[in-house]
Amino acid sequence: MKPVHFHIEAQDGEARAGVLTTRRGQIETPVFMPVGTAGTVKGIRFEELESADLDARIILGNTYHLWLRPGIDVIRSAGGLHRFIGWDRALLTDSGGFQVWSLGALRKITEEGTEFRSHVDGSLKFLSPEVSMEVQAALGSDIVMAFDECAPGKAGHEETERSMNLTTRWTKRSKDAFDRLQSEDADTGRREVEGLSGRQALFGIVQGASHLDLRRRSLEQTVEIGFDGYAIGGLSVGEEKSVMFDVIDDVAPRMPKDKPRYLMGVGTPEDLVEAVARGIDMFDCVLPTRNGRTGQAFTSRGKLNIKNAQWTNDSRPLDESCRCSVCRRHSRAYVRHLYMSGEMLAGILLTHHNLAFFLDTMRGVRQSIRSGDFPKFRREFTGRLDANGE
Ligand SMILES: [Zn+2]
């Protein structure tokens, strides 16, 4: 039996609408996954994530952050990440590879893995495919990501090829370690599920920066190892946006059709819609939560900076087309007042609205694919954003 089932129910061009069944419930795709870095989607309670307003079916946890603090012993003794944080829906954990890569000069990469200094206490740490798989088994997430290495967005061919080949070797080691841990029952999140194995699922990651020949080779090698789903990593890391879409254009249609396709760490609402048009099913990004905390609202008419004086007496909601509980109750003037006063509720309200906007956008995307109206949805969505965006 498989750890996840993926079924495509409608297709419009390259865009796909489907259902991903995990051991913790069904997820309609294309899906946006809010990022819960340290065991919390910052600024929002789990009740709100589950509410009809948002109805997030899957969220992310970060292996790197949770491994350093509180550490896997604490999470293991709590019975896994789901129990520790009080979330019973699906969880995906990243491998920690990207976070460590982001440390830049503070880390040292060898064939064996990556050595770096903890940002928590300065101690020397070592992350490898085997350690990442062990941590993710202890977390008990429903979808585990293979441990990869990311080349800089503008890396040359030679550097990218070296990095991609290392990723392939790490991917193979990830799979071997993952299989061993599953057979040893190391997965703390295991549960009985009808029709599913109850085990964790493992996704492989395609690298290769902007070089299409390397991307294709990376995809072939990753598919050969064999995974429950496939991700495109190493995008939105400093390359031009047109380069990102060239890569997705080329890689997504070549990815296995019967497996979910996940674009990691991307992006704005318009990026999501454009990537869906190219065949992507899953997304995660910190934008709605991070930008919410710094006073930015994503709306159907573009971004809105709540700090601007023009909203001082504006009685309209953040987004007049949004039906979220924040937009039903509060004005721009009030949210601006909270923000300018340094009130924590400002970030909470903006985060809620932003997540509602991202999740609602994906709901619209799914409906339009199912009804065969996706090109119209895409055109109108993008047209509105351009009309009034800041
Ligand atoms: Zn709203």
PDB file of C-alpha atoms in Angstrom, residues 99-283:
ATOM      1  CA  GLN A  99      18.031  26.493   5.747  1.00  0.00           C
ATOM      2  CA  VAL A 100      21.604  25.315   6.160  1.00  0.00           C
ATOM      3  CA  TRP A 101      22.406  26.453   2.637  1.00  0.00           C
ATOM      4  CA  SER A 102      20.984  29.890   3.528  1.00  0.00           C
ATOM      5  CA  LEU A 103      23.602  30.234   6.278  1.00  0.00           C
ATOM      6  CA  GLY A 104      26.117  31.000   3.511  1.00  0.00           C
ATOM      7  CA  ALA A 105      29.689  31.346   4.751  1.00  0.00           C
ATOM      8  CA  LEU A 106      28.748  29.911   8.159  1.00  0.00           C
ATOM      9  CA  ARG A 107      28.544  26.375   6.765  1.00  0.00           C
ATOM     10  CA  LYS A 108      30.950  23.858   5.272  1.00  0.00           C
ATOM     11  CA  ILE A 109      29.757  21.307   2.729  1.00  0.00           C
ATOM     12  CA  THR A 110      31.475  17.951   2.272  1.00  0.00           C
ATOM     13  CA  GLU A 111      30.470  14.703   0.581  1.00  0.00           C
ATOM     14  CA  GLU A 112      29.259  13.446   3.932  1.00  0.00           C
ATOM     15  CA  GLY A 113      26.987  16.421   4.730  1.00  0.00           C
ATOM     16  CA  THR A 114      26.998  19.983   5.993  1.00  0.00           C
ATOM     17  CA  GLU A 115      28.730  21.338   9.062  1.00  0.00           C
ATOM     18  CA  PHE A 116      27.497  24.612  10.514  1.00  0.00           C
ATOM     19  CA  ARG A 117      27.116  26.644  13.677  1.00  0.00           C
ATOM     20  CA  SER A 118      23.719  26.640  15.375  1.00  0.00           C
ATOM     21  CA  HIS A 119      22.078  30.064  15.342  1.00  0.00           C
ATOM     22  CA  VAL A 120      20.568  29.160  18.748  1.00  0.00           C
ATOM     23  CA  ASP A 121      23.683  28.505  20.839  1.00  0.00           C
ATOM     24  CA  GLY A 122      26.647  28.703  18.463  1.00  0.00           C
ATOM     25  CA  SER A 123      27.463  24.991  18.846  1.00  0.00           C
ATOM     26  CA  LEU A 124      28.896  23.018  15.931  1.00  0.00           C
ATOM     27  CA  LYS A 125      26.267  20.883  14.183  1.00  0.00           C
ATOM     28  CA  PHE A 126      26.324  18.344  11.377  1.00  0.00           C
ATOM     29  CA  LEU A 127      23.406  17.697   9.059  1.00  0.00           C
ATOM     30  CA  SER A 128      23.459  14.867   6.517  1.00  0.00           C
ATOM     31  CA  PRO A 129      20.855  12.864   4.586  1.00  0.00           C
ATOM     32  CA  GLU A 130      20.846  10.267   7.388  1.00  0.00           C
ATOM     33  CA  VAL A 131      20.446  12.856  10.167  1.00  0.00           C
ATOM     34  CA  SER A 132      17.711  14.705   8.254  1.00  0.00           C
ATOM     35  CA  MET A 133      15.750  11.468   7.739  1.00  0.00           C
ATOM     36  CA  GLU A 134      16.162  10.567  11.408  1.00  0.00           C
ATOM     37  CA  VAL A 135      14.901  13.978  12.522  1.00  0.00           C
ATOM     38  CA  GLN A 136      11.948  13.866  10.122  1.00  0.00           C
ATOM     39  CA  ALA A 137      11.044  10.365  11.328  1.00  0.00           C
ATOM     40  CA  ALA A 138      11.102  11.642  14.914  1.00  0.00           C
ATOM     41  CA  LEU A 139       8.907  14.592  13.924  1.00  0.00           C
ATOM     42  CA  GLY A 140       6.501  12.094  12.367  1.00  0.00           C
ATOM     43  CA  SER A 141       5.482  14.375   9.524  1.00  0.00           C
ATOM     44  CA  ASP A 142       3.230  12.920   6.828  1.00  0.00           C
ATOM     45  CA  ILE A 143       5.426  14.041   3.948  1.00  0.00           C
ATOM     46  CA  VAL A 144       9.221  13.977   4.292  1.00  0.00           C
ATOM     47  CA  MET A 145      11.565  15.812   1.936  1.00  0.00           C
ATOM     48  CA  ALA A 146      14.872  14.338   0.719  1.00  0.00           C
ATOM     49  CA  PHE A 147      18.039  16.156   1.815  1.00  0.00           C
ATOM     50  CA  ASP A 148      19.392  18.290  -1.025  1.00  0.00           C
ATOM     51  CA  GLU A 149      21.996  20.895  -1.846  1.00  0.00           C
ATOM     52  CA  CYS A 150      20.951  24.113  -3.503  1.00  0.00           C
ATOM     53  CA  ALA A 151      23.132  25.965  -6.012  1.00  0.00           C
ATOM     54  CA  PRO A 152      22.907  29.777  -6.062  1.00  0.00           C
ATOM     55  CA  GLY A 153      20.301  31.082  -8.541  1.00  0.00           C
ATOM     56  CA  LYS A 154      22.988  32.521 -10.817  1.00  0.00           C
ATOM     57  CA  ALA A 155      25.509  29.665 -10.481  1.00  0.00           C
ATOM     58  CA  GLY A 156      27.469  28.698 -13.592  1.00  0.00           C
ATOM     59  CA  HIS A 157      27.091  25.352 -15.346  1.00  0.00           C
ATOM     60  CA  GLU A 158      30.123  23.667 -13.763  1.00  0.00           C
ATOM     61  CA  GLU A 159      29.299  24.715 -10.206  1.00  0.00           C
ATOM     62  CA  THR A 160      25.652  23.747 -10.665  1.00  0.00           C
ATOM     63  CA  GLU A 161      26.566  20.352 -12.119  1.00  0.00           C
ATOM     64  CA  ARG A 162      28.803  19.568  -9.149  1.00  0.00           C
ATOM     65  CA  SER A 163      26.038  20.631  -6.746  1.00  0.00           C
ATOM     66  CA  MET A 164      23.361  18.698  -8.634  1.00  0.00           C
ATOM     67  CA  ASN A 165      25.409  15.497  -8.650  1.00  0.00           C
ATOM     68  CA  LEU A 166      25.916  15.866  -4.902  1.00  0.00           C
ATOM     69  CA  THR A 167      22.150  16.302  -4.503  1.00  0.00           C
ATOM     70  CA  THR A 168      21.591  13.076  -6.456  1.00  0.00           C
ATOM     71  CA  ARG A 169      23.956  11.142  -4.162  1.00  0.00           C
ATOM     72  CA  TRP A 170      22.323  12.701  -1.093  1.00  0.00           C
ATOM     73  CA  THR A 171      18.899  11.870  -2.517  1.00  0.00           C
ATOM     74  CA  LYS A 172      19.847   8.205  -2.849  1.00  0.00           C
ATOM     75  CA  ARG A 173      21.210   8.187   0.704  1.00  0.00           C
ATOM     76  CA  SER A 174      18.006   9.894   1.890  1.00  0.00           C
ATOM     77  CA  LYS A 175      15.904   7.151   0.314  1.00  0.00           C
ATOM     78  CA  ASP A 176      18.026   4.369   1.828  1.00  0.00           C
ATOM     79  CA  ALA A 177      17.969   5.940   5.296  1.00  0.00           C
ATOM     80  CA  PHE A 178      14.233   6.649   5.000  1.00  0.00           C
ATOM     81  CA  ASP A 179      13.429   3.033   4.046  1.00  0.00           C
ATOM     82  CA  ARG A 180      15.527   1.708   6.924  1.00  0.00           C
ATOM     83  CA  LEU A 181      13.841   4.056   9.448  1.00  0.00           C
ATOM     84  CA  GLN A 182      10.361   3.086   8.206  1.00  0.00           C
ATOM     85  CA  SER A 183      11.172  -0.600   8.631  1.00  0.00           C
ATOM     86  CA  GLU A 184      12.439   0.134  12.154  1.00  0.00           C
ATOM     87  CA  ASP A 185       9.195   1.959  13.061  1.00  0.00           C
ATOM     88  CA  ALA A 186      11.101   5.170  13.833  1.00  0.00           C
ATOM     89  CA  ASP A 187       8.203   7.271  12.507  1.00  0.00           C
ATOM     90  CA  THR A 188       6.461   8.730  15.561  1.00  0.00           C
ATOM     91  CA  GLY A 189       3.486   9.907  13.514  1.00  0.00           C
ATOM     92  CA  ARG A 190       2.483   6.449  12.289  1.00  0.00           C
ATOM     93  CA  ARG A 191      -1.222   5.620  12.380  1.00  0.00           C
ATOM     94  CA  GLU A 192      -3.708   3.154  10.994  1.00  0.00           C
ATOM     95  CA  VAL A 193      -5.362   4.441   7.868  1.00  0.00           C
ATOM     96  CA  GLU A 194      -7.733   2.612   5.609  1.00  0.00           C
ATOM     97  CA  GLY A 195      -6.313   2.167   2.129  1.00  0.00           C
ATOM     98  CA  LEU A 196      -2.949   3.695   3.043  1.00  0.00           C
ATOM     99  CA  SER A 197       0.164   2.173   4.542  1.00  0.00           C
ATOM    100  CA  GLY A 198       0.093   4.601   7.455  1.00  0.00           C
ATOM    101  CA  ARG A 199       3.746   5.348   6.756  1.00  0.00           C
ATOM    102  CA  GLN A 200       5.428   8.606   5.935  1.00  0.00           C
ATOM    103  CA  ALA A 201       5.690   9.629   2.284  1.00  0.00           C
ATOM    104  CA  LEU A 202       9.009  10.746   0.795  1.00  0.00           C
ATOM    105  CA  PHE A 203       9.403  13.384  -1.927  1.00  0.00           C
ATOM    106  CA  GLY A 204      12.535  13.874  -4.042  1.00  0.00           C
ATOM    107  CA  ILE A 205      13.833  17.297  -5.085  1.00  0.00           C
ATOM    108  CA  VAL A 206      14.942  18.339  -8.563  1.00  0.00           C
ATOM    109  CA  GLN A 207      17.875  20.796  -8.617  1.00  0.00           C
ATOM    110  CA  GLY A 208      19.980  22.324 -11.386  1.00  0.00           C
ATOM    111  CA  ALA A 209      19.530  26.102 -10.966  1.00  0.00           C
ATOM    112  CA  SER A 210      18.771  27.792 -14.310  1.00  0.00           C
ATOM    113  CA  HIS A 211      20.423  25.133 -16.469  1.00  0.00           C
ATOM    114  CA  LEU A 212      17.719  23.184 -18.248  1.00  0.00           C
ATOM    115  CA  ASP A 213      19.978  20.277 -19.278  1.00  0.00           C
ATOM    116  CA  LEU A 214      20.961  19.790 -15.623  1.00  0.00           C
ATOM    117  CA  ARG A 215      17.357  20.160 -14.466  1.00  0.00           C
ATOM    118  CA  ARG A 216      16.309  17.413 -16.887  1.00  0.00           C
ATOM    119  CA  ARG A 217      19.144  15.144 -15.771  1.00  0.00           C
ATOM    120  CA  SER A 218      18.337  15.825 -12.111  1.00  0.00           C
ATOM    121  CA  LEU A 219      14.698  14.936 -12.775  1.00  0.00           C
ATOM    122  CA  GLU A 220      15.636  11.684 -14.551  1.00  0.00           C
ATOM    123  CA  GLN A 221      17.970  10.633 -11.744  1.00  0.00           C
ATOM    124  CA  THR A 222      15.435  11.491  -9.041  1.00  0.00           C
ATOM    125  CA  VAL A 223      12.622   9.613 -10.787  1.00  0.00           C
ATOM    126  CA  GLU A 224      14.928   6.636 -11.222  1.00  0.00           C
ATOM    127  CA  ILE A 225      15.444   6.450  -7.447  1.00  0.00           C
ATOM    128  CA  GLY A 226      11.649   6.624  -7.088  1.00  0.00           C
ATOM    129  CA  PHE A 227       9.541   8.817  -4.788  1.00  0.00           C
ATOM    130  CA  ASP A 228       5.939   9.426  -3.727  1.00  0.00           C
ATOM    131  CA  GLY A 229       6.093  12.961  -5.132  1.00  0.00           C
ATOM    132  CA  TYR A 230       8.555  15.311  -6.791  1.00  0.00           C
ATOM    133  CA  ALA A 231       9.578  18.853  -5.948  1.00  0.00           C
ATOM    134  CA  ILE A 232      11.350  21.587  -7.860  1.00  0.00           C
ATOM    135  CA  GLY A 233      13.847  23.183  -5.492  1.00  0.00           C
ATOM    136  CA  GLY A 234      16.369  25.965  -5.839  1.00  0.00           C
ATOM    137  CA  LEU A 235      14.074  28.536  -7.402  1.00  0.00           C
ATOM    138  CA  SER A 236      13.262  32.006  -6.101  1.00  0.00           C
ATOM    139  CA  VAL A 237      16.857  32.220  -4.800  1.00  0.00           C
ATOM    140  CA  GLY A 238      18.035  35.330  -6.616  1.00  0.00           C
ATOM    141  CA  GLU A 239      17.424  34.425 -10.266  1.00  0.00           C
ATOM    142  CA  GLU A 240      15.242  36.534 -12.587  1.00  0.00           C
ATOM    143  CA  LYS A 241      11.556  35.706 -12.500  1.00  0.00           C
ATOM    144  CA  SER A 242      11.585  34.868 -16.221  1.00  0.00           C
ATOM    145  CA  VAL A 243      14.331  32.296 -15.518  1.00  0.00           C
ATOM    146  CA  MET A 244      12.177  30.711 -12.823  1.00  0.00           C
ATOM    147  CA  PHE A 245       9.255  30.320 -15.227  1.00  0.00           C
ATOM    148  CA  ASP A 246      11.539  29.005 -17.990  1.00  0.00           C
ATOM    149  CA  VAL A 247      12.638  26.245 -15.609  1.00  0.00           C
ATOM    150  CA  ILE A 248       9.067  25.406 -14.548  1.00  0.00           C
ATOM    151  CA  ASP A 249       7.929  25.485 -18.198  1.00  0.00           C
ATOM    152  CA  ASP A 250      10.572  22.964 -19.086  1.00  0.00           C
ATOM    153  CA  VAL A 251      10.592  20.699 -16.026  1.00  0.00           C
ATOM    154  CA  ALA A 252       6.975  20.481 -14.812  1.00  0.00           C
ATOM    155  CA  PRO A 253       5.485  18.782 -17.918  1.00  0.00           C
ATOM    156  CA  ARG A 254       8.297  16.178 -17.788  1.00  0.00           C
ATOM    157  CA  MET A 255       7.577  15.272 -14.157  1.00  0.00           C
ATOM    158  CA  PRO A 256       5.616  12.030 -13.553  1.00  0.00           C
ATOM    159  CA  LYS A 257       1.974  12.786 -14.310  1.00  0.00           C
ATOM    160  CA  ASP A 258       0.575  10.511 -11.621  1.00  0.00           C
ATOM    161  CA  LYS A 259       2.576  12.057  -8.745  1.00  0.00           C
ATOM    162  CA  PRO A 260       2.163  15.421  -6.990  1.00  0.00           C
ATOM    163  CA  ARG A 261       4.474  18.185  -8.179  1.00  0.00           C
ATOM    164  CA  TYR A 262       5.653  20.621  -5.535  1.00  0.00           C
ATOM    165  CA  LEU A 263       7.296  23.996  -6.224  1.00  0.00           C
ATOM    166  CA  MET A 264       9.277  24.841  -3.099  1.00  0.00           C
ATOM    167  CA  GLY A 265       9.350  28.298  -1.529  1.00  0.00           C
ATOM    168  CA  VAL A 266       7.371  30.124  -4.226  1.00  0.00           C
ATOM    169  CA  GLY A 267       5.840  32.732  -4.195  1.00  0.00           C
ATOM    170  CA  THR A 268       3.427  35.647  -4.708  1.00  0.00           C
ATOM    171  CA  PRO A 269      -0.249  34.971  -5.542  1.00  0.00           C
ATOM    172  CA  GLU A 270       0.440  35.678  -9.234  1.00  0.00           C
ATOM    173  CA  ASP A 271       3.442  33.282  -9.138  1.00  0.00           C
ATOM    174  CA  LEU A 272       1.165  30.543  -7.799  1.00  0.00           C
ATOM    175  CA  VAL A 273      -1.418  31.019 -10.541  1.00  0.00           C
ATOM    176  CA  GLU A 274       1.295  31.114 -13.218  1.00  0.00           C
ATOM    177  CA  ALA A 275       2.949  27.965 -11.860  1.00  0.00           C
ATOM    178  CA  VAL A 276      -0.401  26.133 -11.725  1.00  0.00           C
ATOM    179  CA  ALA A 277      -0.794  27.007 -15.416  1.00  0.00           C
ATOM    180  CA  ARG A 278       2.497  25.142 -15.959  1.00  0.00           C
ATOM    181  CA  GLY A 279       1.390  22.004 -14.090  1.00  0.00           C
ATOM    182  CA  ILE A 280       2.384  22.543 -10.418  1.00  0.00           C
ATOM    183  CA  ASP A 281       0.171  21.080  -7.633  1.00  0.00           C
ATOM    184  CA  MET A 282       1.719  22.174  -4.320  1.00  0.00           C
ATOM    185  CA  PHE A 283       3.230  25.379  -2.939  1.00  0.00           C
TER     186      PHE A 283
END
